[in-house]
């Protein structure tokens, strides 16, 4: 048994230590936001956050994840109460087919958590490992900028306890 903490909940998983996280997320824990793209860690569709950093779940074995906080897109917000990054992607209509978007949102979220005011170039560099063939790159860039503004105004309107995420 391997113990994982996903989106703040503990899970005991009966799987081999070298099993990729993506399989457990989708098949055992029933979280389907992270997508199987290339299976080689080259497209980014499977990105999640591990201890606040973007990680490619299709090539991350369970053995390295015990004791770490795993966050998937489902852990950021809900359809009724989306997180700023989710709201921004919807507002800016950044998704077309949407297959790569969960991974991009997770990498963008990790960027915004460590850099609340990224430049366009920093956003482009951060999202460069993600493949998107739909052509919404400018909308994605605007969505990440919008999320940064939302998160900043949320921080300023809070009582000083940090982000509302």
Tab-separated table of C-alpha atoms in Angstrom:
chain	number	residue	atom	x	y	z
A	1	UNK	CA	0.000	0.000	0.000
A	2	UNK	CA	1.182	3.438	-0.904
A	3	UNK	CA	-0.305	6.442	0.850
A	4	UNK	CA	-0.963	9.542	-1.203
A	5	UNK	CA	-2.401	12.912	-0.296
A	6	UNK	CA	-4.378	14.220	-3.242
A	7	UNK	CA	-6.253	17.501	-3.029
A	8	UNK	CA	-5.988	17.412	0.746
A	9	UNK	CA	-7.405	13.899	1.150
A	10	UNK	CA	-5.422	10.815	2.084
A	11	UNK	CA	-5.666	7.741	-0.122
A	12	UNK	CA	-4.180	4.270	0.309
A	13	UNK	CA	-3.404	2.774	-3.067
A	14	UNK	CA	-2.622	-0.861	-3.788
A	15	UNK	CA	-0.199	-0.446	-6.690
A	16	UNK	CA	3.392	-1.137	-7.634
A	17	UNK	CA	5.824	1.614	-6.568
A	18	UNK	CA	6.774	2.324	-10.178
A	19	UNK	CA	3.172	2.868	-11.274
A	20	UNK	CA	2.800	6.316	-12.852
A	21	UNK	CA	0.706	8.720	-10.785
A	22	UNK	CA	-1.578	9.427	-13.740
A	23	UNK	CA	-2.918	5.864	-13.750
A	24	UNK	CA	-3.756	5.997	-10.050
A	25	UNK	CA	-5.384	9.414	-10.319
A	26	UNK	CA	-7.633	8.341	-13.160
A	27	UNK	CA	-8.255	4.640	-12.408
A	28	UNK	CA	-8.193	4.409	-8.600
A	29	UNK	CA	-9.036	7.875	-7.279
A	30	UNK	CA	-11.351	8.715	-10.202
A	31	UNK	CA	-9.919	12.176	-10.879
A	32	UNK	CA	-9.951	12.675	-14.624
A	33	UNK	CA	-8.711	16.224	-15.193
A	34	UNK	CA	-5.110	15.130	-15.815
A	35	UNK	CA	-5.061	13.650	-19.311
A	36	UNK	CA	-3.067	10.878	-20.900
A	37	UNK	CA	-1.354	12.538	-23.841
A	38	UNK	CA	1.957	11.154	-24.993
A	39	UNK	CA	2.743	8.990	-21.960
A	40	UNK	CA	6.353	10.117	-22.261
A	41	UNK	CA	6.326	13.397	-20.329
A	42	UNK	CA	6.589	15.430	-23.504
A	43	UNK	CA	3.152	17.018	-24.046
A	44	UNK	CA	2.109	18.284	-20.599
A	45	UNK	CA	-1.512	17.118	-20.724
A	46	UNK	CA	-0.985	15.141	-17.507
A	47	UNK	CA	0.508	17.967	-15.396
A	48	UNK	CA	-0.437	18.216	-11.733
A	49	UNK	CA	1.267	19.968	-8.832
A	50	UNK	CA	3.429	18.130	-6.319
A	51	UNK	CA	4.292	20.265	-3.311
A	52	UNK	CA	3.370	23.337	-5.357
A	53	UNK	CA	5.526	22.520	-8.379
A	54	UNK	CA	4.324	21.305	-11.756
A	55	UNK	CA	4.936	17.603	-12.311
A	56	UNK	CA	4.128	15.332	-15.215
A	57	UNK	CA	2.009	12.582	-13.717
A	58	UNK	CA	2.519	10.152	-16.625
A	59	UNK	CA	6.210	9.776	-15.754
A	60	UNK	CA	6.101	10.335	-11.980
A	61	UNK	CA	6.197	7.010	-10.103
A	62	UNK	CA	4.196	6.606	-6.915
A	63	UNK	CA	7.310	5.740	-4.911
A	64	UNK	CA	8.511	9.365	-4.938
A	65	UNK	CA	5.161	10.800	-3.827
A	66	UNK	CA	4.605	9.506	-0.294
A	67	UNK	CA	4.430	12.402	2.138
A	68	UNK	CA	3.935	14.961	-0.614
A	69	UNK	CA	0.901	17.108	-1.420
A	70	UNK	CA	-0.523	16.326	-4.843
A	71	UNK	CA	-2.934	18.827	-6.351
A	72	UNK	CA	-4.996	18.177	-9.442
A	73	UNK	CA	-7.249	20.586	-11.292
A	74	UNK	CA	-10.167	19.217	-9.262
A	75	UNK	CA	-8.375	20.431	-6.130
A	76	UNK	CA	-8.278	24.064	-7.219
A	77	UNK	CA	-11.975	24.798	-7.451
A	78	UNK	CA	-15.362	23.491	-8.468
A	79	UNK	CA	-17.767	24.238	-11.292
A	80	UNK	CA	-19.816	26.264	-8.806
A	81	UNK	CA	-16.802	28.003	-7.274
A	82	UNK	CA	-13.896	27.946	-9.733
A	83	UNK	CA	-10.428	29.062	-8.715
A	84	UNK	CA	-9.098	32.259	-10.344
A	85	UNK	CA	-7.074	30.298	-12.910
A	86	UNK	CA	-10.169	28.313	-13.890
A	87	UNK	CA	-12.373	31.440	-14.056
A	88	UNK	CA	-9.770	33.272	-16.125
A	89	UNK	CA	-9.513	30.447	-18.675
A	90	UNK	CA	-13.317	30.446	-18.986
A	91	UNK	CA	-13.564	34.254	-19.236
A	92	UNK	CA	-10.887	34.442	-21.909
A	93	UNK	CA	-12.246	31.366	-23.728
A	94	UNK	CA	-8.755	29.922	-23.689
A	95	UNK	CA	-9.845	26.365	-24.398
A	96	UNK	CA	-10.786	25.072	-27.785
A	97	UNK	CA	-10.669	21.282	-27.726
A	98	UNK	CA	-9.580	21.558	-24.085
A	99	UNK	CA	-7.475	18.408	-23.936
A	100	UNK	CA	-4.265	20.188	-22.939
A	101	UNK	CA	-5.908	22.872	-20.784
A	102	UNK	CA	-5.948	21.059	-17.395
A	103	UNK	CA	-2.190	20.534	-17.613
A	104	UNK	CA	-1.612	24.117	-18.696
A	105	UNK	CA	-3.759	25.430	-15.850
A	106	UNK	CA	-1.798	23.397	-13.315
A	107	UNK	CA	1.555	24.652	-14.612
A	108	UNK	CA	0.201	28.226	-14.733
A	109	UNK	CA	-1.103	27.857	-11.169
A	110	UNK	CA	2.332	26.696	-9.999
A	111	UNK	CA	3.891	29.712	-11.741
A	112	UNK	CA	1.451	32.156	-10.153
A	113	UNK	CA	2.020	30.684	-6.699
A	114	UNK	CA	5.737	31.443	-6.896
A	115	UNK	CA	5.509	34.576	-9.070
A	116	UNK	CA	2.352	36.634	-8.677
A	117	UNK	CA	3.262	39.060	-11.461
A	118	UNK	CA	4.844	37.072	-14.284
A	119	UNK	CA	5.817	38.800	-17.483
A	120	UNK	CA	4.482	37.606	-20.821
A	121	UNK	CA	7.861	36.028	-21.498
A	122	UNK	CA	7.865	34.206	-18.163
A	123	UNK	CA	4.400	32.804	-18.906
A	124	UNK	CA	5.489	31.747	-22.400
A	125	UNK	CA	8.606	30.075	-21.036
A	126	UNK	CA	6.663	28.294	-18.296
A	127	UNK	CA	4.038	26.935	-20.683
A	128	UNK	CA	6.473	26.103	-23.502
A	129	UNK	CA	6.635	22.381	-22.595
A	130	UNK	CA	2.881	22.066	-23.220
A	131	UNK	CA	1.672	21.106	-26.649
A	132	UNK	CA	-1.506	22.721	-27.966
A	133	UNK	CA	-2.549	22.430	-31.576
A	134	UNK	CA	-5.761	24.468	-31.277
A	135	UNK	CA	-4.180	27.878	-31.723
A	136	UNK	CA	-5.517	29.601	-28.618
A	137	UNK	CA	-2.060	30.560	-27.392
A	138	UNK	CA	-2.829	34.279	-27.123
A	139	UNK	CA	-6.028	33.544	-25.195
A	140	UNK	CA	-4.089	31.268	-22.861
A	141	UNK	CA	-1.549	34.040	-22.272
A	142	UNK	CA	-4.348	36.539	-21.516
A	143	UNK	CA	-6.028	34.014	-19.202
A	144	UNK	CA	-2.869	33.569	-17.115
A	145	UNK	CA	-2.449	37.356	-16.922
A	146	UNK	CA	-6.113	37.673	-15.875
A	147	UNK	CA	-5.692	34.976	-13.206
A	148	UNK	CA	-2.662	36.831	-11.833
A	149	UNK	CA	-4.740	40.009	-11.467
A	150	UNK	CA	-7.595	38.068	-9.848
A	151	UNK	CA	-5.237	36.398	-7.382
A	152	UNK	CA	-3.563	39.712	-6.571
A	153	UNK	CA	-6.878	41.478	-5.905
A	154	UNK	CA	-7.986	38.491	-3.817
A	155	UNK	CA	-4.819	38.797	-1.734
A	156	UNK	CA	-5.367	42.534	-1.279
A	157	UNK	CA	-9.004	42.089	-0.293
A	158	UNK	CA	-8.270	39.316	2.207
A	159	UNK	CA	-7.362	39.879	5.813
A	160	UNK	CA	-3.706	39.225	5.173
A	161	UNK	CA	-3.908	35.458	5.377
A	162	UNK	CA	-2.560	34.937	1.865
A	163	UNK	CA	-4.229	33.655	-1.259
A	164	UNK	CA	-7.789	32.432	-1.210
A	165	UNK	CA	-6.702	29.330	-3.128
